[in-house]
PDB file of C-alpha atoms in Angstrom:
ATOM      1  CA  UNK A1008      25.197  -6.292 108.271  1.00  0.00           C
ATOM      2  CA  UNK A1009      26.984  -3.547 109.802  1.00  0.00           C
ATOM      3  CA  UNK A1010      26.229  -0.144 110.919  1.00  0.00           C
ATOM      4  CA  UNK A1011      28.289   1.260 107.879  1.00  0.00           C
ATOM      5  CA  UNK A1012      26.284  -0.876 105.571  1.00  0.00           C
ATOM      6  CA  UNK A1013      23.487   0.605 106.513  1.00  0.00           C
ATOM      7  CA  UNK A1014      24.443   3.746 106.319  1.00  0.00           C
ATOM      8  CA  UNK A1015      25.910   3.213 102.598  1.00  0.00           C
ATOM      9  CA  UNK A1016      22.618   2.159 101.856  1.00  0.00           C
ATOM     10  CA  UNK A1017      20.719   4.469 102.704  1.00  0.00           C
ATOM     11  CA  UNK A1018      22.522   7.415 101.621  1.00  0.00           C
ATOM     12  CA  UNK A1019      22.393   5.249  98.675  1.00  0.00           C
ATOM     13  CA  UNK A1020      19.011   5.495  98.391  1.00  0.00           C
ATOM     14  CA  UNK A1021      18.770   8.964  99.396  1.00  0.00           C
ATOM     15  CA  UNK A1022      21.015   9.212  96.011  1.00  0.00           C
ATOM     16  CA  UNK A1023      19.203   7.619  94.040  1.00  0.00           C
ATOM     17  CA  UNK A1024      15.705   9.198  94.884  1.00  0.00           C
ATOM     18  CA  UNK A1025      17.433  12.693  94.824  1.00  0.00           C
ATOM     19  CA  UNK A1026      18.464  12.502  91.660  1.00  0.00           C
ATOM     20  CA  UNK A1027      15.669  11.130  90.102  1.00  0.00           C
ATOM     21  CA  UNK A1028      13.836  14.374  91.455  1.00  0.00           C
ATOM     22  CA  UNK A1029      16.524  16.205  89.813  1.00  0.00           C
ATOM     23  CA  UNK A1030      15.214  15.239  86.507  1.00  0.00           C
ATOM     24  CA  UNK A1031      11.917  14.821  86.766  1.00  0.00           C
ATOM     25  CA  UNK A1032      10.474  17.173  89.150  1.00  0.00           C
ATOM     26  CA  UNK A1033       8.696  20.301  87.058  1.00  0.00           C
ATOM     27  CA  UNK A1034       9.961  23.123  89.234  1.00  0.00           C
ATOM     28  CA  UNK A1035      13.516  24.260  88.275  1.00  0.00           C
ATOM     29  CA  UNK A1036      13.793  25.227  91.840  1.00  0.00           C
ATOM     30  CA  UNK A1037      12.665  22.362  93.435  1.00  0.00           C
ATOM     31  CA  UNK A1038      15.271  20.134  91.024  1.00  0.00           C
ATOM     32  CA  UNK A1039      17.930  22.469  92.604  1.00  0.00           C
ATOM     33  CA  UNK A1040      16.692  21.572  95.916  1.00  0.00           C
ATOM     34  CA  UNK A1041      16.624  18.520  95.098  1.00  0.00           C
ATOM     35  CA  UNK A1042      20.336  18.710  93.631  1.00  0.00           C
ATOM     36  CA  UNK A1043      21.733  19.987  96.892  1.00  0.00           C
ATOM     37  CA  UNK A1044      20.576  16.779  98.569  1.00  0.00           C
ATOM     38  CA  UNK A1045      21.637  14.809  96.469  1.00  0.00           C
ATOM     39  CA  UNK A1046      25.320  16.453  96.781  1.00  0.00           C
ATOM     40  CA  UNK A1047      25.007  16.623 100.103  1.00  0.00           C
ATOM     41  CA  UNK A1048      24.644  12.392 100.238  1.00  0.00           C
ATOM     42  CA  UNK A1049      27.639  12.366  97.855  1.00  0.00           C
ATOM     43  CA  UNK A1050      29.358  13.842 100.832  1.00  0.00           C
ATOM     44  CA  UNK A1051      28.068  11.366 103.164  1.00  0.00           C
ATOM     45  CA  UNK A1052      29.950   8.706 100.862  1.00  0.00           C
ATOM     46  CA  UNK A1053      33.091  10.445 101.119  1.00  0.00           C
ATOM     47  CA  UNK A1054      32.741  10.312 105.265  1.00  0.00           C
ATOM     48  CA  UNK A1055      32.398   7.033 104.931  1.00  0.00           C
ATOM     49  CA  UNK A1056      35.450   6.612 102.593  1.00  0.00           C
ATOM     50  CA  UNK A1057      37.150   8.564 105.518  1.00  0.00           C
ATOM     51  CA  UNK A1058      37.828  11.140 103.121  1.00  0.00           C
ATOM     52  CA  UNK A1059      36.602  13.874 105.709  1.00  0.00           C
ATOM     53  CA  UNK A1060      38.039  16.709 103.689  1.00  0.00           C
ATOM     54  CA  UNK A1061      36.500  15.759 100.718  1.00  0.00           C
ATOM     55  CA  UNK A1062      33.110  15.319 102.269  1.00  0.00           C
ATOM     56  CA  UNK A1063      34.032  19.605 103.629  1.00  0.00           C
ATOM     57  CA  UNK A1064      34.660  20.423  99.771  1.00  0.00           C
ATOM     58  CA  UNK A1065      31.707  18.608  98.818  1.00  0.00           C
ATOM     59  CA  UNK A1066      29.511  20.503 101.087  1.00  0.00           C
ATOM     60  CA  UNK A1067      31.271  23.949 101.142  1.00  0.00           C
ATOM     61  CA  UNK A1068      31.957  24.124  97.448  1.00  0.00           C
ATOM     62  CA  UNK A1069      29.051  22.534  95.608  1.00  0.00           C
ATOM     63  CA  UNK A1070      26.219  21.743  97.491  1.00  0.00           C
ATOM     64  CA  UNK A1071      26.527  25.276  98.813  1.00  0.00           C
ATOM     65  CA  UNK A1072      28.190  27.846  96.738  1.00  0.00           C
ATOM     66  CA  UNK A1073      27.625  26.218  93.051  1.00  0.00           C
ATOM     67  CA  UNK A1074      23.957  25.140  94.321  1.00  0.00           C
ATOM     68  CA  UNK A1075      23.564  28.648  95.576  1.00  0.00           C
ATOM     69  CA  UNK A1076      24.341  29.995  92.400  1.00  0.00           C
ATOM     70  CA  UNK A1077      22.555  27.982  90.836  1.00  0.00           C
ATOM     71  CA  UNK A1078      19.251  29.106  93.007  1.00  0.00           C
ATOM     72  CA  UNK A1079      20.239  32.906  92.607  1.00  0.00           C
ATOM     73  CA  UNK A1080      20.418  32.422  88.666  1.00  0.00           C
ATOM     74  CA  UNK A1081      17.159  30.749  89.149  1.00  0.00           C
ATOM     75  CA  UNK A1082      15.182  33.489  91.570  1.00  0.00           C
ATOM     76  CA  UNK A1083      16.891  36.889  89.488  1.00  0.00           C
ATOM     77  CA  UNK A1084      16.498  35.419  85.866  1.00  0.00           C
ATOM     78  CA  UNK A1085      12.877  35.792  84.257  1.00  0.00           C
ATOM     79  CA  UNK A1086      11.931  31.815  83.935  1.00  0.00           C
ATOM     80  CA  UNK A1087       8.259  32.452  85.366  1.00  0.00           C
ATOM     81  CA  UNK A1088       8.004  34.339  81.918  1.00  0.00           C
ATOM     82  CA  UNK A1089       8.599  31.960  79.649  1.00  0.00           C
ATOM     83  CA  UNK A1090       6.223  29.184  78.876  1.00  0.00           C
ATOM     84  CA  UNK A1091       6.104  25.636  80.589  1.00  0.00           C
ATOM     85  CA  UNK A1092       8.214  22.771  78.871  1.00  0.00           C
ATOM     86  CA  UNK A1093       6.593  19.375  79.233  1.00  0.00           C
ATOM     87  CA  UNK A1094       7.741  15.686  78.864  1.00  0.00           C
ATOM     88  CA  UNK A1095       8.952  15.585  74.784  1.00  0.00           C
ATOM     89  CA  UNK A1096       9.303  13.512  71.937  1.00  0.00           C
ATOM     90  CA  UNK A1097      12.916  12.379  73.746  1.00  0.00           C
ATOM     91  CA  UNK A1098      11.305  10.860  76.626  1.00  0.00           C
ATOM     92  CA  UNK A1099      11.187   7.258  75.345  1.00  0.00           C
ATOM     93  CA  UNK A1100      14.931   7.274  74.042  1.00  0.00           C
ATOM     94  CA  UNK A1101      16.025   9.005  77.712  1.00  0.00           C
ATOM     95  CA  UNK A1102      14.498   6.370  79.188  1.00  0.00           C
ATOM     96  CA  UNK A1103      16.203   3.536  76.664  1.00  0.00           C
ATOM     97  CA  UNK A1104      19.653   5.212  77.780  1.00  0.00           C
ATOM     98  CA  UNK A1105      18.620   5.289  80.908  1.00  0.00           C
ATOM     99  CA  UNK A1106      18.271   1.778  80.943  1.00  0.00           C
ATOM    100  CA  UNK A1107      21.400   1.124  78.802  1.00  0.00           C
ATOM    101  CA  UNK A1108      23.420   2.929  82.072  1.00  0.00           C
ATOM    102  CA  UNK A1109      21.945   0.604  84.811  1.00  0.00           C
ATOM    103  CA  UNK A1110      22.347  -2.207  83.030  1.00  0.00           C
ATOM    104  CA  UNK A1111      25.951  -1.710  82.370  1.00  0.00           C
ATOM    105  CA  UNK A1112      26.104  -0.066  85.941  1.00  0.00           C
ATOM    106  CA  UNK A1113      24.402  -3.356  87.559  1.00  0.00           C
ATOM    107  CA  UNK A1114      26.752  -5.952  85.532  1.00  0.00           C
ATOM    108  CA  UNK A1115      30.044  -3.898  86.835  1.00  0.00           C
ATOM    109  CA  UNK A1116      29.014  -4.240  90.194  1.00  0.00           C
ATOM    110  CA  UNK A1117      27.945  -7.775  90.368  1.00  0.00           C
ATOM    111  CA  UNK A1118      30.903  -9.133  87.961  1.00  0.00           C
ATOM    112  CA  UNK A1119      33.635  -7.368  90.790  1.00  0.00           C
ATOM    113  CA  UNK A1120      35.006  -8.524  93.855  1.00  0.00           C
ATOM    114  CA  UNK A1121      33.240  -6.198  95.950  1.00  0.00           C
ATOM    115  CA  UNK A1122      33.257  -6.050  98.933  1.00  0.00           C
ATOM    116  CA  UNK A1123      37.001  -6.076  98.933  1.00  0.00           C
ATOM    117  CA  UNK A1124      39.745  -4.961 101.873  1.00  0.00           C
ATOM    118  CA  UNK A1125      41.237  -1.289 100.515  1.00  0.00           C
ATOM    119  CA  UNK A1126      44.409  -2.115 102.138  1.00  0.00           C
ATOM    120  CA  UNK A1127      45.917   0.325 104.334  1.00  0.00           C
ATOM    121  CA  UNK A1128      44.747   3.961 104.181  1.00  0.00           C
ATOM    122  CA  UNK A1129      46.991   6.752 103.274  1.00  0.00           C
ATOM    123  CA  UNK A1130      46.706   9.848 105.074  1.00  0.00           C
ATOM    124  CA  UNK A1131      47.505  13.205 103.907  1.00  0.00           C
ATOM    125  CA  UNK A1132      48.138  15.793 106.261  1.00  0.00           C
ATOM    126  CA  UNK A1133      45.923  19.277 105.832  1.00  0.00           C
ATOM    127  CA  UNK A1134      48.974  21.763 105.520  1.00  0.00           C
ATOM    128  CA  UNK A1135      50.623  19.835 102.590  1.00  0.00           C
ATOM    129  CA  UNK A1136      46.744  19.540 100.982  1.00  0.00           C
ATOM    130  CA  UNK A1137      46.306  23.539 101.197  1.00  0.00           C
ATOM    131  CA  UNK A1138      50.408  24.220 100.347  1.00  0.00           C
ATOM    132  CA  UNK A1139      49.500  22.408  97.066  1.00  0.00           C
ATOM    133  CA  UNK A1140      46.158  24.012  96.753  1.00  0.00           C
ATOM    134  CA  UNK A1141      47.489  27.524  96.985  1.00  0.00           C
ATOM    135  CA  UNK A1142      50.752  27.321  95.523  1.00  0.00           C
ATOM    136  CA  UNK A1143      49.938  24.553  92.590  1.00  0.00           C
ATOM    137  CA  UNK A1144      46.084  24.953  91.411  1.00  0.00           C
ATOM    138  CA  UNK A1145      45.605  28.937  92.749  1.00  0.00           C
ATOM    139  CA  UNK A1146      44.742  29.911  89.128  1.00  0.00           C
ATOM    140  CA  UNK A1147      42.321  27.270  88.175  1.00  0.00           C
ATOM    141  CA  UNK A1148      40.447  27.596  91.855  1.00  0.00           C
ATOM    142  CA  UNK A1149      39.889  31.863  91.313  1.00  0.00           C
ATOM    143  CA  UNK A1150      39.269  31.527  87.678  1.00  0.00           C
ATOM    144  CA  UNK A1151      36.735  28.981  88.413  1.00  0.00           C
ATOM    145  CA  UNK A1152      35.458  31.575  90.873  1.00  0.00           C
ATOM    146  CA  UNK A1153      35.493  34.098  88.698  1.00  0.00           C
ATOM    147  CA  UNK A1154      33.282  32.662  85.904  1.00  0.00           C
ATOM    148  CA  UNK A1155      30.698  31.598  88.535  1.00  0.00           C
ATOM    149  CA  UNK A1156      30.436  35.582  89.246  1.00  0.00           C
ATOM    150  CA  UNK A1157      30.175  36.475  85.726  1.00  0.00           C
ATOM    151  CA  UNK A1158      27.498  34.038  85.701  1.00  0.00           C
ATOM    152  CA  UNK A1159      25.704  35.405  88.723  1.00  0.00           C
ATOM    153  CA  UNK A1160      26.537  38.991  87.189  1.00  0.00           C
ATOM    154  CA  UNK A1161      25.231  37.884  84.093  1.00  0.00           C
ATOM    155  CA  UNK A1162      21.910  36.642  85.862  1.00  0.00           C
ATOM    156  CA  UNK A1163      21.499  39.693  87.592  1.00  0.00           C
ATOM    157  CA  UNK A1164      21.594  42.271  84.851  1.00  0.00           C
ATOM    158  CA  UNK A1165      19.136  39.789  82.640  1.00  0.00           C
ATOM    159  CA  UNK A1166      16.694  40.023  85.437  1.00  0.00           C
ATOM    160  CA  UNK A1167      16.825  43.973  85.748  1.00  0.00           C
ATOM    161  CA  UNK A1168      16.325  45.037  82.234  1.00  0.00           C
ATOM    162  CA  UNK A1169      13.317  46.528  80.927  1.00  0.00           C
ATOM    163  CA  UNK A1170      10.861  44.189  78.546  1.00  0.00           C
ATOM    164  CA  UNK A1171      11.706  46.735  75.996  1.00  0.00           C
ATOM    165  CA  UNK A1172      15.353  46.610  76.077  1.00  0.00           C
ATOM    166  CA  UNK A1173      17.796  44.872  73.913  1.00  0.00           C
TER     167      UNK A1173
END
């Protein structure tokens, strides 16, 4: 076994326990936690894909803007007010498609070749990446952007109004 295989493993693991504390961890803050690991080992797969700019989105983008959005619509919005949600009536068929997924996950991995060679890599040079970035997908990147501030806006003046208000 080498050095990358263990490394692929245990990030896969990291994964894989992440995101099962993503959905079943009681604290909405702690799953976000929780989600910013597991988004940061997502990056760690793309580092080992040698996809080094990917793994910088990964970390820049959503394990730390989105994820810190995610933690300031958490903190500013009034969730300590409302009443606990436990396990419900769902929990049995969750866990039946739950199932369904890593048994159909489990038979596509052992039915392929895999480990197979990738053939040679293709590398993209950073100025052509950010020419098309800034001259092709400019509107969908700040539109995206601003929809996350309306959201954080939106979280914001929630949190400040009265009990009384409308």
């Amino acid at each position: 076994m080498t050095v990358a295989e263990v490394v692929f493993w245990l990030l896969a693991l990291l994964a894989i326990v992440t995101a099962l504390g993503v959905v079943t961890v009681t604290n909405e803050k702690h799953a976000a936690l929780f989600l910013i690991l597991s988004l940061l080992s997502v990056a760690g797969f793309y580092i080992l894909l040698s996809s080094e700019f990917l793994a910088l989105v990964q970390v820049l983008i959503y394990a730390g803007a989105v994820a810190t959005i995610i933690l300031f619509g958490l903190m500013l919005t009034r969730g300590r007010d409302l009443p606990t949600v436990g396990p419900g009536g769902q929990w049995p068929l969750g866990l039946l498609a739950a199932g369904a997924l890593v048994g159909v996950l489990l038979t596509a991995v052992l039915d392929s070749e895999w480990p197979r060679d990738a053939g040679e890599v293709t590398l993209v040079s950073i100025n052509a990446l950010g020419s098309v970035l800034f001259r092709e997908w400019l509107l969908p990147f700040e539109l995206a952007s601003l929809v996350l501030l309306v959201a954080l806006i939106g979280a914001v003046v929630i949190s400040s109004q009265e009990e009384g208000e409308p």
